[in-house]
């Protein structure tokens, strides 16, 4: 099980978010990357909702050179920008579902050049009347039930990032129930994010190498940093 | 010691150059066919495909020089992930081009030989065994294809969870790594630098 630190970029700084909105200031991104490079994190997931790293390539490069652990970028960039960040040395790009489906042919080309392992798919969702609906920031509420998506038809992606918007920053625990139908349909790594509070992982998920957890908890919790880190590492085993 | 990183345009070669700069290593900025003989170490980077790596080698016209200089023991060749795959005999990923043949192995789709696993194989893992200091480091993997040694008993190969993790033949200067040492944390990266470049 991978232990992934999630950082959200706002104003060129790192934040933890609540429902995707800027919430807790974490610090300078480069400082955090240096600390994380000496810790037990497996990867870092950088979320760039405002595409700041496209406008500020110097910061994007500085981040790379300050990290000795894998960096993924989650953002709705144009194809040229995805190509550029991968060429610069970022390990993966995580592409939101709607953006992925709209640009599928171009993204297939991207996969052809960099390999399937370099492209992940992000599914943001919210729970409405106990149904998990695809969440879109830029449009009205979607009526797409994410449990009914055709995951068998997504064989060209390497891994799936499932992000619960309701729980983002709420520290109420991850939505493990979403995993059951999807993990059976899709024999790919799955990253679950949104709400992690250091809770114990259900034992039937803990032993599977399919599941990983992404969270800002290490840097954003109100508990002491060392205590939070210990709880996070224990939780992900 | 003059180290060149193969400039595969879809790889992380620029990042590797930057990460190597703090070490006492002379980095060669570009590779030219006519000055290739002055290079002591060639690094084939990852985050790409074996096909792109081999295409770059052929575009630069250095395939025969690499193979000849390895047999003369006058160059060390280091492959990371897709670079490692390009060093093998052949790869399912690039059926139209033979590999360099420096590593006695083929490259196959991981899901074919290890269907019990989730692919791509991604995350940080230790090497199997515990007899060397490097076995305690956690190395980062992210790959769909994997190396299948021609002789499974060949001691030059090491494994992680049963998947081929590296090939080290220091006598002839051939080093292949399935994992990404440059993304495995500071301790693991420094240990790797020491193994390859004999620096402290």
Coordinates of N, CA and C in Angstrom, one line a residue, chain A residues 7-127:
Chain A
X7 N -0.6 17.6 -1.9 CA -0.4 19.0 -1.7 C -1.2 19.7 -2.8
X8 N -1.9 20.8 -2.4 CA -2.6 21.6 -3.4 C -1.9 22.9 -3.5
X9 N -1.7 23.3 -4.8 CA -1.0 24.6 -5.0 C -1.9 25.7 -5.2
X10 N -1.8 26.8 -4.3 CA -2.5 28.0 -4.5 C -1.5 29.1 -4.2
X11 N -1.5 30.1 -5.1 CA -0.5 31.3 -4.9 C 0.9 30.8 -4.8
X12 N 1.2 29.7 -5.5 CA 2.6 29.1 -5.5 C 3.0 28.6 -4.2
X13 N 2.0 28.3 -3.3 CA 2.3 27.7 -2.0 C 1.5 26.5 -1.8
X14 N 1.9 25.7 -0.8 CA 1.1 24.4 -0.6 C 0.0 24.6 0.5
X15 N -1.1 24.1 0.1 CA -2.3 24.1 1.0 C -2.9 22.7 1.1
X16 N -3.6 22.5 2.3 CA -4.6 21.4 2.4 C -5.9 22.1 2.1
X17 N -6.8 21.3 1.4 CA -8.1 22.0 1.0 C -9.3 21.4 1.8
X18 N -10.4 22.1 1.7 CA -11.7 21.6 2.2 C -12.7 21.8 1.0
X19 N -13.2 20.7 0.6 CA -14.1 20.7 -0.6 C -13.4 21.4 -1.8
X20 N -12.1 21.2 -1.9 CA -11.3 21.7 -3.0 C -10.9 23.2 -2.8
X21 N -11.4 23.8 -1.7 CA -11.1 25.2 -1.5 C -9.9 25.3 -0.6
X22 N -9.1 26.4 -0.8 CA -8.0 26.7 0.0 C -8.4 26.6 1.5
X23 N -7.7 25.9 2.3 CA -8.1 25.7 3.7 C -6.9 26.0 4.7
X24 N -6.0 25.0 4.8 CA -4.9 25.1 5.7 C -3.6 25.4 5.0
X25 N -2.9 26.4 5.3 CA -1.6 26.7 4.7 C -0.6 25.7 5.3
X26 N 0.2 25.1 4.4 CA 1.1 24.0 4.8 C 2.6 24.5 4.8
X27 N 2.9 25.4 3.8 CA 4.2 25.9 3.7 C 4.7 26.0 2.3
X28 N 6.0 26.4 2.2 CA 6.6 26.4 0.9 C 6.7 25.0 0.3
X29 N 6.3 24.9 -1.0 CA 6.2 23.6 -1.6 C 7.6 23.0 -1.6
X30 N 8.6 23.7 -1.9 CA 10.0 23.2 -2.1 C 10.5 22.7 -0.7
X31 N 10.2 23.4 0.4 CA 10.6 22.9 1.7 C 9.9 21.6 2.0
X32 N 8.6 21.5 1.7 CA 7.9 20.3 2.0 C 8.5 19.1 1.2
X33 N 8.8 19.4 0.0 CA 9.3 18.3 -0.9 C 10.6 17.8 -0.4
X34 N 11.5 18.7 0.2 CA 12.8 18.3 0.7 C 12.6 17.4 1.9
X35 N 11.6 17.9 2.8 CA 11.4 17.1 4.0 C 10.8 15.7 3.6
X36 N 9.9 15.7 2.7 CA 9.2 14.5 2.2 C 10.2 13.5 1.6
X37 N 11.2 14.0 0.9 CA 12.2 13.2 0.3 C 13.0 12.4 1.3
X38 N 13.0 12.8 2.6 CA 13.8 12.1 3.6 C 12.8 11.3 4.5
X39 N 11.6 11.2 4.1 CA 10.6 10.5 5.0 C 10.2 9.2 4.3
X40 N 9.2 8.6 4.8 CA 8.8 7.3 4.3 C 7.7 7.4 3.2
X41 N 7.4 8.6 2.7 CA 6.3 8.7 1.7 C 6.8 8.0 0.4
X42 N 5.8 7.4 -0.2 CA 6.1 6.7 -1.5 C 6.0 7.7 -2.7
X43 N 5.1 8.6 -2.6 CA 4.9 9.6 -3.7 C 4.4 10.9 -3.2
X44 N 4.4 11.9 -4.0 CA 3.7 13.1 -3.7 C 2.7 13.5 -4.9
X45 N 1.5 13.8 -4.5 CA 0.5 14.1 -5.5 C 0.3 15.7 -5.4
X46 N 0.7 16.4 -6.5 CA 0.5 17.8 -6.5 C -0.7 18.1 -7.3
X47 N -1.7 18.8 -6.6 CA -2.9 19.2 -7.3 C -2.8 20.7 -7.7
X48 N -3.0 21.0 -8.9 CA -2.8 22.3 -9.4 C -4.1 22.8 -10.1
X49 N -5.1 23.2 -9.2 CA -6.5 23.5 -9.8 C -6.5 24.7 -10.7
X50 N -5.6 25.7 -10.4 CA -5.6 26.9 -11.2 C -4.5 27.0 -12.2
X51 N -3.9 25.9 -12.5 CA -2.9 25.7 -13.5 C -1.7 26.7 -13.3
X52 N -1.4 26.9 -12.1 CA -0.3 27.8 -11.7 C 1.1 27.3 -12.2
X53 N 1.2 26.0 -12.2 CA 2.5 25.5 -12.6 C 2.8 25.6 -14.1
X54 N 1.7 25.8 -14.9 CA 1.9 26.0 -16.3 C 2.4 27.5 -16.5
X55 N 1.8 28.4 -15.7 CA 2.2 29.8 -15.9 C 3.6 30.1 -15.2
X56 N 4.0 29.2 -14.3 CA 5.2 29.4 -13.6 C 6.1 28.2 -13.7
X57 N 6.7 27.9 -14.9 CA 7.5 26.7 -15.1 C 8.7 26.7 -14.2
X58 N 9.2 27.9 -13.8 CA 10.4 27.9 -12.9 C 10.1 27.2 -11.6
X59 N 8.9 27.5 -11.1 CA 8.5 26.8 -9.8 C 8.3 25.3 -10.1
X60 N 7.7 25.0 -11.2 CA 7.6 23.5 -11.5 C 8.9 22.8 -11.6
X61 N 9.9 23.5 -12.2 CA 11.3 22.9 -12.2 C 11.9 22.8 -10.9
X62 N 11.8 23.9 -10.1 CA 12.4 24.0 -8.8 C 11.8 22.8 -7.9
X63 N 10.5 22.6 -8.0 CA 9.9 21.5 -7.3 C 10.5 20.2 -7.6
X64 N 10.7 20.0 -8.9 CA 11.3 18.7 -9.4 C 12.7 18.5 -8.8
X65 N 13.5 19.6 -8.8 CA 14.9 19.5 -8.3 C 15.0 19.4 -6.8
X66 N 13.9 19.6 -6.1 CA 13.9 19.5 -4.7 C 13.3 18.2 -4.2
X67 N 12.9 17.4 -5.1 CA 12.3 16.1 -4.7 C 13.1 14.9 -5.2
X68 N 13.3 14.0 -4.3 CA 13.9 12.7 -4.7 C 12.9 11.6 -4.6
X69 N 11.6 11.9 -4.5 CA 10.6 10.9 -4.6 C 9.6 11.3 -5.7
X70 N 8.8 10.3 -6.2 CA 8.0 10.6 -7.4 C 7.0 11.7 -7.2
X71 N 6.9 12.5 -8.2 CA 5.9 13.6 -8.2 C 4.9 13.3 -9.3
X72 N 3.6 13.4 -8.9 CA 2.5 13.4 -9.9 C 1.8 14.7 -9.9
X73 N 1.3 15.1 -11.0 CA 0.5 16.3 -11.1 C -0.9 16.0 -11.5
X74 N -1.8 16.5 -10.7 CA -3.2 16.3 -11.0 C -3.8 17.7 -11.4
X75 N -4.2 17.8 -12.7 CA -4.7 19.1 -13.2 C -5.3 18.9 -14.6
X76 N -6.1 19.9 -15.0 CA -6.7 19.9 -16.3 C -5.9 20.7 -17.3
X77 N -4.7 20.3 -17.7 CA -3.9 21.0 -18.6 C -4.2 20.7 -20.0
X78 N -3.7 21.5 -21.0 CA -3.7 21.1 -22.4 C -2.7 20.1 -22.6
X79 N -2.8 19.4 -23.8 CA -1.9 18.3 -24.1 C -0.4 18.7 -24.1
X80 N -0.1 19.9 -24.6 CA 1.3 20.4 -24.7 C 1.8 20.5 -23.2
X81 N 1.0 21.0 -22.3 CA 1.5 21.1 -20.9 C 1.7 19.8 -20.3
X82 N 0.8 18.8 -20.5 CA 1.1 17.5 -20.0 C 2.4 16.9 -20.6
X83 N 2.6 17.1 -21.8 CA 3.8 16.6 -22.5 C 5.0 17.3 -21.8
X84 N 4.9 18.6 -21.6 CA 6.0 19.3 -21.0 C 6.4 18.8 -19.6
X85 N 5.4 18.7 -18.8 CA 5.7 18.3 -17.4 C 6.3 16.9 -17.3
X86 N 5.8 16.0 -18.2 CA 6.4 14.6 -18.2 C 7.8 14.7 -18.8
X87 N 8.0 15.5 -19.8 CA 9.4 15.6 -20.4 C 10.3 16.2 -19.3
X88 N 9.8 17.2 -18.5 CA 10.7 17.8 -17.5 C 11.1 16.8 -16.4
X89 N 10.3 15.7 -16.3 CA 10.7 14.7 -15.3 C 9.7 14.4 -14.2
X90 N 8.5 15.0 -14.4 CA 7.4 14.5 -13.5 C 7.0 13.1 -13.8
X91 N 6.7 12.3 -12.8 CA 6.5 10.9 -13.0 C 5.2 10.5 -13.6
X92 N 4.2 11.2 -13.2 CA 2.8 10.9 -13.7 C 2.0 12.2 -13.9
X93 N 1.0 12.1 -14.8 CA 0.0 13.2 -14.8 C -1.3 12.5 -14.5
X94 N -2.2 13.1 -13.7 CA -3.5 12.6 -13.3 C -4.5 13.5 -13.9
X95 N -5.3 12.9 -14.8 CA -6.2 13.7 -15.6 C -7.7 13.5 -15.2
X96 N -8.4 14.6 -14.9 CA -9.8 14.4 -14.5 C -10.6 13.7 -15.6
X97 N -11.6 12.9 -15.2 CA -12.4 12.1 -16.0 C -13.0 12.8 -17.3
X98 N -13.7 14.0 -17.0 CA -14.3 14.7 -18.1 C -13.3 15.1 -19.1
X99 N -12.2 15.6 -18.6 CA -11.1 16.1 -19.5 C -10.5 14.9 -20.3
X100 N -10.4 13.8 -19.6 CA -9.8 12.6 -20.3 C -10.7 12.2 -21.4
X101 N -12.1 12.1 -21.1 CA -13.0 11.6 -22.2 C -13.1 12.6 -23.4
X102 N -13.0 13.9 -23.1 CA -13.0 14.9 -24.2 C -11.8 14.8 -25.1
X103 N -10.7 14.4 -24.5 CA -9.4 14.5 -25.2 C -8.8 13.1 -25.4
X104 N -9.6 12.1 -25.5 CA -9.1 10.7 -25.4 C -8.1 10.4 -26.4
X105 N -8.3 10.9 -27.7 CA -7.3 10.5 -28.7 C -6.0 11.1 -28.5
X106 N -6.0 12.4 -28.0 CA -4.7 13.1 -27.8 C -4.0 12.4 -26.6
X107 N -4.8 12.0 -25.6 CA -4.2 11.4 -24.4 C -3.6 10.0 -24.8
X108 N -4.3 9.3 -25.7 CA -3.7 8.0 -26.2 C -2.4 8.3 -26.8
X109 N -2.2 9.4 -27.5 CA -0.9 9.7 -28.1 C 0.1 9.9 -27.0
X110 N -0.3 10.6 -25.9 CA 0.6 10.9 -24.8 C 1.0 9.6 -24.1
X111 N 0.1 8.6 -24.0 CA 0.4 7.3 -23.4 C 1.4 6.6 -24.3
X112 N 1.2 6.7 -25.6 CA 2.1 6.0 -26.6 C 3.5 6.5 -26.4
X113 N 3.7 7.8 -26.1 CA 5.0 8.4 -26.0 C 5.7 8.1 -24.7
X114 N 4.9 8.2 -23.6 CA 5.5 8.1 -22.3 C 5.2 6.8 -21.6
X115 N 4.3 6.0 -22.1 CA 4.0 4.8 -21.5 C 2.7 4.9 -20.6
X116 N 2.0 3.8 -20.5 CA 0.7 3.8 -19.8 C 0.9 4.2 -18.3
X117 N 2.1 3.8 -17.8 CA 2.3 4.1 -16.3 C 2.4 5.6 -16.0
X118 N 2.5 6.4 -17.0 CA 2.7 7.8 -16.8 C 1.4 8.6 -16.7
X119 N 0.2 7.9 -17.0 CA -1.0 8.6 -17.0 C -2.1 8.0 -16.1
X120 N -2.6 8.7 -15.2 CA -3.6 8.2 -14.3 C -4.9 9.0 -14.5
X121 N -6.0 8.4 -14.1 CA -7.3 9.0 -14.3 C -7.9 9.4 -12.9
X122 N -8.4 10.6 -12.8 CA -9.0 11.1 -11.6 C -10.5 11.1 -11.7
X123 N -11.2 10.5 -10.7 CA -12.6 10.6 -10.7 C -13.0 11.4 -9.4
X124 N -13.4 12.6 -9.5 CA -13.9 13.4 -8.4 C -15.4 13.1 -8.3
X125 N -15.9 12.8 -7.0 CA -17.3 12.5 -6.9 C -17.8 13.1 -5.6
X126 N -19.1 13.2 -5.6 CA -19.8 13.6 -4.3 C -21.0 12.7 -4.1
X127 N -21.4 12.6 -2.9 CA -22.5 11.6 -2.6 C -23.8 12.4 -2.5

